[in-house]
XYZ file of C-alpha atoms in Angstrom:
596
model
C 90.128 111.411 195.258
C 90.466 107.503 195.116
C 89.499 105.110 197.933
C 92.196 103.156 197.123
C 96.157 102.933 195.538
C 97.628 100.045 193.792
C 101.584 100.614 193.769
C 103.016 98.487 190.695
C 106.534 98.289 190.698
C 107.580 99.700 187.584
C 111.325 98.908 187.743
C 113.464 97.147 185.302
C 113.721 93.869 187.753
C 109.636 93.576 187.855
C 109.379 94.765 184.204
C 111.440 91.909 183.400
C 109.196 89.708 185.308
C 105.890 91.078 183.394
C 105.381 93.982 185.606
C 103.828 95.746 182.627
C 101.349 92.877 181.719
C 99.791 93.069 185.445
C 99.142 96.398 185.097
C 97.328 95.866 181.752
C 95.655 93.407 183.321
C 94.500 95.331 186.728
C 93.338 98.351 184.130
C 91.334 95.432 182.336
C 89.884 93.727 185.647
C 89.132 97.321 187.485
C 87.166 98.501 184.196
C 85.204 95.148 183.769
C 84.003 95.829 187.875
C 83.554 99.679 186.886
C 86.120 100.980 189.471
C 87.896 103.262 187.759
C 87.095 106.323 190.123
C 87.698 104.478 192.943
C 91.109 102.923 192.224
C 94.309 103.892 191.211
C 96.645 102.174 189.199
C 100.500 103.918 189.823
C 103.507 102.566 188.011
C 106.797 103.325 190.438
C 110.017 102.362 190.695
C 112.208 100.003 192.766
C 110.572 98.926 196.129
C 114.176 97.494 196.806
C 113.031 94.004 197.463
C 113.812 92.506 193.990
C 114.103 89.109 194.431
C 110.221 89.647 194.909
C 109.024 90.784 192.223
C 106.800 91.205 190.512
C 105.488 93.500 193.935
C 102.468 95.604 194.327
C 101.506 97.367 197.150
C 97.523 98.208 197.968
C 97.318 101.315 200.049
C 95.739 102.488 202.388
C 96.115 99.067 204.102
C 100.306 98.597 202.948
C 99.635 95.012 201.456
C 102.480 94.056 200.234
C 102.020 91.645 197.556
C 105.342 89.879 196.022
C 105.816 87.796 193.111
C 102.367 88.160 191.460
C 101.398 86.509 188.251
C 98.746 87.874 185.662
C 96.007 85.024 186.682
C 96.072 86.232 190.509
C 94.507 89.536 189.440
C 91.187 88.635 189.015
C 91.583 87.040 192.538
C 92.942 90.648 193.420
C 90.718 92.915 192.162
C 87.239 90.844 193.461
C 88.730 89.819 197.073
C 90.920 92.948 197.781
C 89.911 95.785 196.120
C 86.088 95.099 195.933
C 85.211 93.190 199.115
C 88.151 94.327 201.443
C 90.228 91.383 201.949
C 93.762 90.983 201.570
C 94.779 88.277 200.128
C 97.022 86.229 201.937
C 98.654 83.327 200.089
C 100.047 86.282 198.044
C 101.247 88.160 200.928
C 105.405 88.745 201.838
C 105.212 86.652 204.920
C 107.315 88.725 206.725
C 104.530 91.201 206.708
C 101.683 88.952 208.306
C 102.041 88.138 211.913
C 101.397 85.331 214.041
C 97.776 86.441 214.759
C 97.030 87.036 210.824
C 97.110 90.568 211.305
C 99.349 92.750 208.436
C 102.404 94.432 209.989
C 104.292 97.561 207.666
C 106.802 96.679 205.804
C 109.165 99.153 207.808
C 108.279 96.532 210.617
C 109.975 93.575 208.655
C 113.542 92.707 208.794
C 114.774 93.807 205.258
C 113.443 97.576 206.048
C 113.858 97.662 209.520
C 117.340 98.696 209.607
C 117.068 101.084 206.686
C 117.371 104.703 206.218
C 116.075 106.109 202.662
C 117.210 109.300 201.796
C 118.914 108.759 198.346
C 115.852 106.295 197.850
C 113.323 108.098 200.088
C 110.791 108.535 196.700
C 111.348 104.980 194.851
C 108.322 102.540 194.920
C 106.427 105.806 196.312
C 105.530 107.900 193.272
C 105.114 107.696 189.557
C 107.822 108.901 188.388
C 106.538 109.721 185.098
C 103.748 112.387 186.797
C 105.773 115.236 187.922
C 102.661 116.908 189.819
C 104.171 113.827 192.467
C 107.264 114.810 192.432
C 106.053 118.295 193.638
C 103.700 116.900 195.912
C 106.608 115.282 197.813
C 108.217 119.005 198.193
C 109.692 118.302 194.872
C 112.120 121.462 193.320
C 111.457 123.353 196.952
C 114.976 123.346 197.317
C 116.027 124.662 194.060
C 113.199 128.058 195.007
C 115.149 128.043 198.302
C 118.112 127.836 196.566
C 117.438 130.503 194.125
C 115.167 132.698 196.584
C 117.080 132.682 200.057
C 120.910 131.557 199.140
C 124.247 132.715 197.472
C 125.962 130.030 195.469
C 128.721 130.253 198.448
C 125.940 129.099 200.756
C 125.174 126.499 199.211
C 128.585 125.529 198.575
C 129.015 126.237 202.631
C 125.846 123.647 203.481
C 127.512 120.728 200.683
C 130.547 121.292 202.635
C 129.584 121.236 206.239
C 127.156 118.459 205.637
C 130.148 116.136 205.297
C 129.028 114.664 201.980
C 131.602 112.608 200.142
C 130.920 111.359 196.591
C 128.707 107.946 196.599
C 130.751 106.854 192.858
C 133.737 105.229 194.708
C 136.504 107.430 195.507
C 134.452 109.458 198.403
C 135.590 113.096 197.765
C 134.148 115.787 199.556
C 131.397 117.020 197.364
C 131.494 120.305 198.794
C 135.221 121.085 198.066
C 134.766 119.933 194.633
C 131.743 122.094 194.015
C 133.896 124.981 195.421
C 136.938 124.117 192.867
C 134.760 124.945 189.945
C 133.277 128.109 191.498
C 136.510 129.585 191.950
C 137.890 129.328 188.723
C 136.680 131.791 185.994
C 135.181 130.807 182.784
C 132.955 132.174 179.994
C 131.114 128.433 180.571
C 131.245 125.614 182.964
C 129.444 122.006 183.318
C 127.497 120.133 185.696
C 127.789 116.119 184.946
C 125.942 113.272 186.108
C 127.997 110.081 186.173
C 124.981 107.532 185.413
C 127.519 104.628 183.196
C 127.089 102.089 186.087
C 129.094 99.657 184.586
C 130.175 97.333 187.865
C 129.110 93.556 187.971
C 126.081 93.217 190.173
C 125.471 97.050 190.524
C 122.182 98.519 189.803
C 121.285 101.716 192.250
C 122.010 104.581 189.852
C 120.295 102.879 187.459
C 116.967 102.230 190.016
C 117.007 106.088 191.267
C 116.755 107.303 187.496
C 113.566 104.746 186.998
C 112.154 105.763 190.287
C 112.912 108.725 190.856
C 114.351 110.906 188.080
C 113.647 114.684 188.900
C 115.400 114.590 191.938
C 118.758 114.611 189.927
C 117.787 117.179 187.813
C 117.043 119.402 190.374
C 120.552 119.236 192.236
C 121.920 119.213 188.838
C 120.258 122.592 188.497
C 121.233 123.635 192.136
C 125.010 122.667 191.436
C 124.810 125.113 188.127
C 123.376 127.820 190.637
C 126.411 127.305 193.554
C 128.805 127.385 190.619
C 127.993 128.995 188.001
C 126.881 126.681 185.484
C 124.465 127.290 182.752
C 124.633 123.587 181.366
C 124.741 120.283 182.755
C 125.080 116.487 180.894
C 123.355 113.322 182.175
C 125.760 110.648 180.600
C 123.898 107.306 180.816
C 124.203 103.773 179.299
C 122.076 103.028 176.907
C 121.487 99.751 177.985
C 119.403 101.487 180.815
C 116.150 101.636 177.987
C 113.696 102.208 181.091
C 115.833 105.077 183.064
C 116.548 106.904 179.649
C 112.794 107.098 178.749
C 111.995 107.990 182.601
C 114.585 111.117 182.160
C 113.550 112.141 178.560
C 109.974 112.253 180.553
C 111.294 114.106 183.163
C 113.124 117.137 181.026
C 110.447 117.351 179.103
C 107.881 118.079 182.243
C 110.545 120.257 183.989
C 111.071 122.788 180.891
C 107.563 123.061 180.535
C 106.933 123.672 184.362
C 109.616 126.258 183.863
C 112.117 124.137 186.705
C 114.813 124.035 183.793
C 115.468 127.073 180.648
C 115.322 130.817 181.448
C 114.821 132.727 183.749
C 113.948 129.696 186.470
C 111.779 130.596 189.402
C 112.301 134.687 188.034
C 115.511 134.568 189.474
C 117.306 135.839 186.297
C 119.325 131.939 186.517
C 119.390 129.711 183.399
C 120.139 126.697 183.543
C 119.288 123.061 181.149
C 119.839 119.731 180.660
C 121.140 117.471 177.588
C 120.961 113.384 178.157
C 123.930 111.454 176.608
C 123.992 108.007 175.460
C 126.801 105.909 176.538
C 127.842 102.667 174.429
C 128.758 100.339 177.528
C 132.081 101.014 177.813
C 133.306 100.115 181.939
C 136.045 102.867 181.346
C 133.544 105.746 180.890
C 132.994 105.231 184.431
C 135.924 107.216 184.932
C 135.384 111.289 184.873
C 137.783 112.153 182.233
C 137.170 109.364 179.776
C 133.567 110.077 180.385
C 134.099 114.100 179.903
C 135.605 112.703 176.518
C 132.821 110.633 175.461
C 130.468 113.421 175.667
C 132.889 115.900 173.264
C 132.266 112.955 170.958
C 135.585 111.279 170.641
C 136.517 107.840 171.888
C 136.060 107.398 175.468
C 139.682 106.874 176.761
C 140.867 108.895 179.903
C 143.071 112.038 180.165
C 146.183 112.491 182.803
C 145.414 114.627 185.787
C 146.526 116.949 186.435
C 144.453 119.355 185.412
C 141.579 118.089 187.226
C 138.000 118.322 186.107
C 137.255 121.649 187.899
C 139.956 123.586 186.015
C 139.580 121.931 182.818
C 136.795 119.222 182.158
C 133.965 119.150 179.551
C 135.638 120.945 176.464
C 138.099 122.147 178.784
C 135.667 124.211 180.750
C 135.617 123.950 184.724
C 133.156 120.830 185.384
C 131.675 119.029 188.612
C 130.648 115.183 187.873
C 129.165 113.810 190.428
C 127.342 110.264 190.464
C 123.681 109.353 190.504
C 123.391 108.385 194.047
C 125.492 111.629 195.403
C 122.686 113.496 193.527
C 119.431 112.242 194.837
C 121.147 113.485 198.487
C 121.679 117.185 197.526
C 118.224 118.411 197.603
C 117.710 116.613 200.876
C 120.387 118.476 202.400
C 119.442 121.497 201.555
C 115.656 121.481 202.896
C 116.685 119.740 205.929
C 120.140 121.059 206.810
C 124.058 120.258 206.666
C 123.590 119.487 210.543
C 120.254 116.899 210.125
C 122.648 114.845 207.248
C 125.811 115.126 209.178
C 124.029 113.539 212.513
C 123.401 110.298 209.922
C 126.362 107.802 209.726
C 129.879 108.647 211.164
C 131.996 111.457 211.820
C 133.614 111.003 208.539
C 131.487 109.263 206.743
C 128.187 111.228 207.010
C 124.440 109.759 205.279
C 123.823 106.913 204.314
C 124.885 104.560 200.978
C 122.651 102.498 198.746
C 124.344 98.878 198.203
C 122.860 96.538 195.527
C 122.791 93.062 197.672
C 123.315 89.757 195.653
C 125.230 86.137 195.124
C 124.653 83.705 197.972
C 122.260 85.898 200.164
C 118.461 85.272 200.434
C 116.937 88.603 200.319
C 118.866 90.123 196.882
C 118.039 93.518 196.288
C 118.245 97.235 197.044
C 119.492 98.694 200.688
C 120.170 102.212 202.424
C 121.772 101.789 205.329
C 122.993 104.529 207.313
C 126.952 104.702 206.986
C 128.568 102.734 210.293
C 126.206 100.244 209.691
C 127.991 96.735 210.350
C 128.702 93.914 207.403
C 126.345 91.167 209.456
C 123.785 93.665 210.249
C 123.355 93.931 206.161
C 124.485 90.276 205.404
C 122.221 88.468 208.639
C 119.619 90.774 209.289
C 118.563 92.885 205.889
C 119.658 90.342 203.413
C 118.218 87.374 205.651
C 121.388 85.454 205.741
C 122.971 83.050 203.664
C 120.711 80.399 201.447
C 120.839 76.546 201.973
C 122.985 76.071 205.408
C 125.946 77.425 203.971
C 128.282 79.764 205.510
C 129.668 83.624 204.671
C 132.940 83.485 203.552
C 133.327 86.478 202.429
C 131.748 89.802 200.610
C 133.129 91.994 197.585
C 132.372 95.352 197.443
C 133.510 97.723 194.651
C 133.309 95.206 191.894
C 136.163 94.850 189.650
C 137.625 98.078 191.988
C 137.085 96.326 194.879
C 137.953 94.204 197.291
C 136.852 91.382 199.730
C 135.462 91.309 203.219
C 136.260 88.163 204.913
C 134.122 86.373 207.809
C 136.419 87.955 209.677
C 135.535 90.949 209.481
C 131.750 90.520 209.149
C 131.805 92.945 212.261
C 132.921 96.246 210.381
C 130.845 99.010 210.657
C 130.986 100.107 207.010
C 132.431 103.663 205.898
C 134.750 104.753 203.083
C 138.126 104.914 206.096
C 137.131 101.462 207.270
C 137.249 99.403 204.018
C 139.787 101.056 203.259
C 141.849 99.961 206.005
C 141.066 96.756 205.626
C 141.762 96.310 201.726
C 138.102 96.582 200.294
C 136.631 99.840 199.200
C 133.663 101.275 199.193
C 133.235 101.307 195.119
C 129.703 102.719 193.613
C 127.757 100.070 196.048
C 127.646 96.367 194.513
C 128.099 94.222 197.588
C 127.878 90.423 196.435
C 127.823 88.116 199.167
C 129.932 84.824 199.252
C 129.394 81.287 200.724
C 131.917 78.626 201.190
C 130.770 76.814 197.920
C 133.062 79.877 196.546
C 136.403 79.574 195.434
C 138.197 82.961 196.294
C 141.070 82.670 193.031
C 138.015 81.828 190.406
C 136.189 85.174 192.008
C 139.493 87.451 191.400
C 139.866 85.888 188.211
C 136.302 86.555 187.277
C 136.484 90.403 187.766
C 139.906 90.750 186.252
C 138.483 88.682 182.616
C 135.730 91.347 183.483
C 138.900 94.453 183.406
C 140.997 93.020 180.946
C 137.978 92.796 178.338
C 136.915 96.531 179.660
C 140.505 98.377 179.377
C 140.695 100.978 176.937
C 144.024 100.008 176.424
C 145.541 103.132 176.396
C 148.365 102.658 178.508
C 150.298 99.978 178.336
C 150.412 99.362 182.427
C 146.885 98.375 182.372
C 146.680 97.158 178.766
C 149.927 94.698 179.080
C 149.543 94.258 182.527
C 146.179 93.159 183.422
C 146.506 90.629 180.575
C 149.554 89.153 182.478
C 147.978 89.036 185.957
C 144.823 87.075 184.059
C 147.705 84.587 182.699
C 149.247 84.108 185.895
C 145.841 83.601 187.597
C 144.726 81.243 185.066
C 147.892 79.167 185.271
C 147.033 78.730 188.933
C 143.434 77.868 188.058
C 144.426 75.716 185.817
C 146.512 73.368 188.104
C 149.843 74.594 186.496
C 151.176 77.496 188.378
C 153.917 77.820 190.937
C 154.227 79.787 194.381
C 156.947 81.947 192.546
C 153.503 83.020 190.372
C 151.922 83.792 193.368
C 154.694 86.221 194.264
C 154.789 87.553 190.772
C 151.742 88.374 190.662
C 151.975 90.622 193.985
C 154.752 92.310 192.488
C 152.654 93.230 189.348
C 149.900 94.342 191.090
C 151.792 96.850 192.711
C 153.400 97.808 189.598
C 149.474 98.297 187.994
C 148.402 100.517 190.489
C 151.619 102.764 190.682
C 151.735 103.304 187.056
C 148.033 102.977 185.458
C 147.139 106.260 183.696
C 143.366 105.937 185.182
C 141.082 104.269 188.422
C 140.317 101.542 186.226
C 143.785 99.936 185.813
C 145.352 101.486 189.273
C 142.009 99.227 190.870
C 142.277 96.758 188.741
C 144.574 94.282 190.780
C 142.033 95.026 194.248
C 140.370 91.577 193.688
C 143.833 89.677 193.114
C 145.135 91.411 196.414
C 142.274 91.392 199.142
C 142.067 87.869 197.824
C 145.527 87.108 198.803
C 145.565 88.620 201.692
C 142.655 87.181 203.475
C 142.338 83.839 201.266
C 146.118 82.885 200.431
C 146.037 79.428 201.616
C 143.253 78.998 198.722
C 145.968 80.211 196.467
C 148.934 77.869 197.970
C 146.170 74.905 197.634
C 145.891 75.412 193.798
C 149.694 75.592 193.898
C 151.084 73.087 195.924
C 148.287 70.364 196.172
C 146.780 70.442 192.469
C 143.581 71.218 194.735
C 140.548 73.816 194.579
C 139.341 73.604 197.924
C 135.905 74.737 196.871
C 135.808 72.255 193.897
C 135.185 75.226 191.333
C 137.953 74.965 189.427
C 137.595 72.413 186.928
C 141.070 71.567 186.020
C 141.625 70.614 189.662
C 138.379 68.531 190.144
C 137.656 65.342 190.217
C 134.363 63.660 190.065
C 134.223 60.396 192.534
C 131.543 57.470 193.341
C 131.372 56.260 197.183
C 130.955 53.124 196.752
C 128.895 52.628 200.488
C 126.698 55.175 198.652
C 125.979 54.089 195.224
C 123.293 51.664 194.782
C 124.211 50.836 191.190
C 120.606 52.202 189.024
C 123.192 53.462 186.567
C 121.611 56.801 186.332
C 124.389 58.332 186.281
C 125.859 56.113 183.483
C 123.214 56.707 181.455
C 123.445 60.407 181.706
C 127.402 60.680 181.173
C 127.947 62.411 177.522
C 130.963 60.975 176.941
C 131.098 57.256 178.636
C 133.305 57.844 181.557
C 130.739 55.521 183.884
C 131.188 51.752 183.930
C 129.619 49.353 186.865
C 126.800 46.589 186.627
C 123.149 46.716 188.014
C 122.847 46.799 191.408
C 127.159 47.371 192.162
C 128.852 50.159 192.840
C 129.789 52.234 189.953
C 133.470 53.961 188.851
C 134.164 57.199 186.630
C 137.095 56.834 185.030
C 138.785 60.137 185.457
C 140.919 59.962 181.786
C 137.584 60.328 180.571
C 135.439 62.778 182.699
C 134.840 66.184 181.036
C 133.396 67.146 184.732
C 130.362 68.609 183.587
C 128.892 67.603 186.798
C 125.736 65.603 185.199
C 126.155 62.813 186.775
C 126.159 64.127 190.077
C 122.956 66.168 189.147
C 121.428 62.784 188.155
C 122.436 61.233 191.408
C 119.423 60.354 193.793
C 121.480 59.143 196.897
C 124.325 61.708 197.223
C 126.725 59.238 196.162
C 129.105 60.997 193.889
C 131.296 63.737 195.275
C 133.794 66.619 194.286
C 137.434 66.124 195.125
């Protein structure tokens, strides 16, 4: 038994920050002071504040360390974990109070509000060490699945639980589950959707490094409830960290018996395969993912038939998503009742959201569902950076929509965002601030669709192209308010007629943007004018002359000569000129050179 645990965040965000050389180095430091009984050194996943990291935790005190460099380990390892003292120039400040003493960190603002279930075992355990796993009453719900329940039970708790699918489109998972287990097959399939592919999004990808086993277990419990022998993880294989954490994890779990023959002796079988994705944004989709896996090109298939008639190699199939899967096992031990009390009457649980843009505290959040857009924005994600103000939030990515100031009061749930435009999506939520220009942002995530369509039908594959003309026309200084209605009218047209999600969501930027922001739209139009001086083609770069003091800084720093003025006298740019790379206003010392 050890006196003491140092938590390491293991996750790709701290790995990227040298995560990995720390833990070397506390190894090295702990040896050299001969404390390797006494201390232990865990590798985890996500703690969920990212913009942190590198973050270890020292238990049993809770110090929270964030943003720790290899040299402050010595410091560590002799003040902390040999004499007792935390210490505290390395300390998130939100977790010392006024009197010095160290508060928890589900005391501090950015956990306060939060409610991990889908997270509940990230930044706690190693999720390489499946004895931890077990230790947190890890696969007790699979033996009380296989031991005390029918597959229609279980199919009876997913359904009166109330939980919808986390990937986006929020369908019952219970009634899905019960599609495949009424149709008759000599094989069906249990998926796991793990191709996050959205802009900003990262929660699937931080369960699978923190937390792996708990998605194969409800994988394994979903093959029980419909009678499934074989399930498919399909993950991207730019995920290097959560496709070694899950090779780990099958390996441990056939050898513990939790996945094979004959699991728990209940006579069940039941395994798991891992497949690579290449990156593609349309494999997001079920079918085009289904068709990835059988080896072919990843394009999607018309529905119907649906998945749960024929999927997988035509086989009834359930694909659910990452996050929908680290809830299942939850539900189970704790009952439909427990998860449908969390979050509203239609929206029950909670949802993960990957926080970033213009927000100060960027990372990972599980909120319980009804939970309002400030409360996330103000409170959680500590507000917007640098005096600026919230203009607006997307959520969805390239499938979603924006949440204007407006409505910073929502309480968030799949019915509400809907209502309002936006959509719930897979959980990126990137915050805005008035330095944003609302046309560049819907132009960004349709570049982002156009570049990711399969191009298999020609509504998204002509179509999207078009709207990205028309939007870059308008960008560009040179469109007309007759685009602006043109490109209504072909959104419309996309989402009537697209073959999949990805081109019948593609226009969601273009619209919530025009419908909360369309003065920003008739300003490009009608003045020649970005209001938030993004848009290069309608900026111009201009000295105040009460402002300039004439130490030709700027002049001297202009690539291409646009500057002119003497020593000491106001200076011009000479707009013919400017190639607005903005280094002169970089340069400039007394705020004397603005965007127009």
């Amino acid at each position: 038994m050890y006196r003491t645990d140092v938590l390491v965040c293991g996750g790709t965000g701290c790995t990227s920050s040298n995560s990995e050389k720390i833990i070397e180095k506390l190894q090295e430091e702990i040896a050299r002071h001969g404390l390797e009984e006494e201390v232990n050194v865990v590798r985890t996943g996500c703690f969920g504040l990212c913009a942190l990291g590198p973050i270890m935790i020292v238990y049993p005190e809770g110090s929270f360390y964030s943003m720790v460099q290899v040299e402050d380990i010595p410091e560590i390892v002799e003040e902390h974990l040999l004499k007792g003292k935390a210490v505290k120039r390395l300390l998130y400040k939100e977790t010392v109070s006024e009197d010095g003493s160290i508060r928890s960190l589900s005391e501090t603002p950015f956990y306060a509000k939060q409610r991990r279930i889908a997270l509940r075992n990230c930044g706690v355990i190693n999720p390489e060490d499946i004895g931890e796993y077990i230790a947190v009453d890890g696969y007790t719900a699979l033996a009380k699945v296989l031991k005390e329940m029918t597959p229609q039970e279980v199919i009876g708790v997913m359904k009166a639980s109330g939980l919808r699918g986390r990937g986006g489109a929020g369908f019952p998972t219970g009634l899905k589950w019960s599609f495949a287990a009424a149709n008759q097959a000599d094989q069906k399939y249990v998926c796991c959707n793990a191709d996050e592919g959205d802009p900003g999004a990262f929660m699937d990808r931080s369960i699978l490094e923190g937390d792996p086993h708990t998605v194969l277990e409800a994988m394994t419990i979903a093959g029980y409830a419909i009678g499934s022998t074989q399930g498919y993880i399909y993950i991207r294989a730019e995920y290097p960290i959560a496709v070694k954490r899950l090779q780990i994890a099958l390996r441990q779990s056939r050898e513990k018996g939790f996945l094979g023959k004959n699991i728990f002796g209940s006579g069940f079988d039941f395994d798991i395969e891992l497949r690579l994705g290449a990156g593609a944004f349309v494999c997001g989709e079920e079918t085009a993912l289904m068709t990835s896996i059988e080896g072919k090109r990843g394009e999607p298939r018309p529905r119907p038939p649906f998945p749960a008639l024929k999927g997988l190699f035509q086989k009834p199939t359930i694909l659910n998503n990452v996050e929908t899967w680290a809830n299942i096992t939850q539900i189970i031990l704790n009952g439909a009742e427990w998860f449908h009390s969390i979050g509203t009457e239609k929206s029950a649980g909670t949802k993960v959201f990957a926080l970033g843009g213009k927000i100060n505290h960027t990372g990972l959040v599980e909120v319980p569902m009804g939970t309002t857009l400030r409360e996330i924005v103000e409170e959680i994600g500590g507000g917007v950076p640098n005096g600026h103000a919230f203009k607006a939030a997307q959520t969805g990515g390239p499938s979603g929509g924006c949440i204007p100031a407006s409505e910073l009061d929502i309480k968030i749930d799949y019915d509400n965002l809907t209502a309002i435009g936006a959509m719930m999506g897979s959980g990126g939520m990137i915050v805005m601030d008035d330095t944003t220009c609302m046309v560049d942002i819907a132009k960004f995530f349709l570049e982002f669709t156009v570049d990711e369509s399969c191009g298999k039908c020609t509504p998204c594959r002509v179509g999207t192209r078009r709207l990205l003309e028309l939007l870059t026309k308008i960008t560009d200084g040179k469109g007309t308010l007759e685009d602006i209605d043109r490109m209504e009218e072909l959104c419309y047209y996309l989402k009537e007629n697209s073959l999949c999600a990805l081109g019948q969501t593609a226009p969601n930027p273009v619209l919530s943007t025009l419908k909360y922001f369309r003065d920003e739209y008739i300003a490009h139009v009608t003045e020649h004018r970005c209001p938030a001086g993004v848009c290069k083609a309608l900026t111009n770069y201009h000295i105040e002359a009460d402002k300039c003091r004439g130490c030709t800084l700027c002049a001297r720093n202009c690539p291409v000569g646009a500057i002119t003025g003497t020593v000491k006298q106001p200076h011009v740019i000479d707009t013919s000129k400017c190639i607005k790379c903005g280094a002169c206003m970089e340069k400039c010392r007394f705020g004397a050179i603005v965007k127009r």
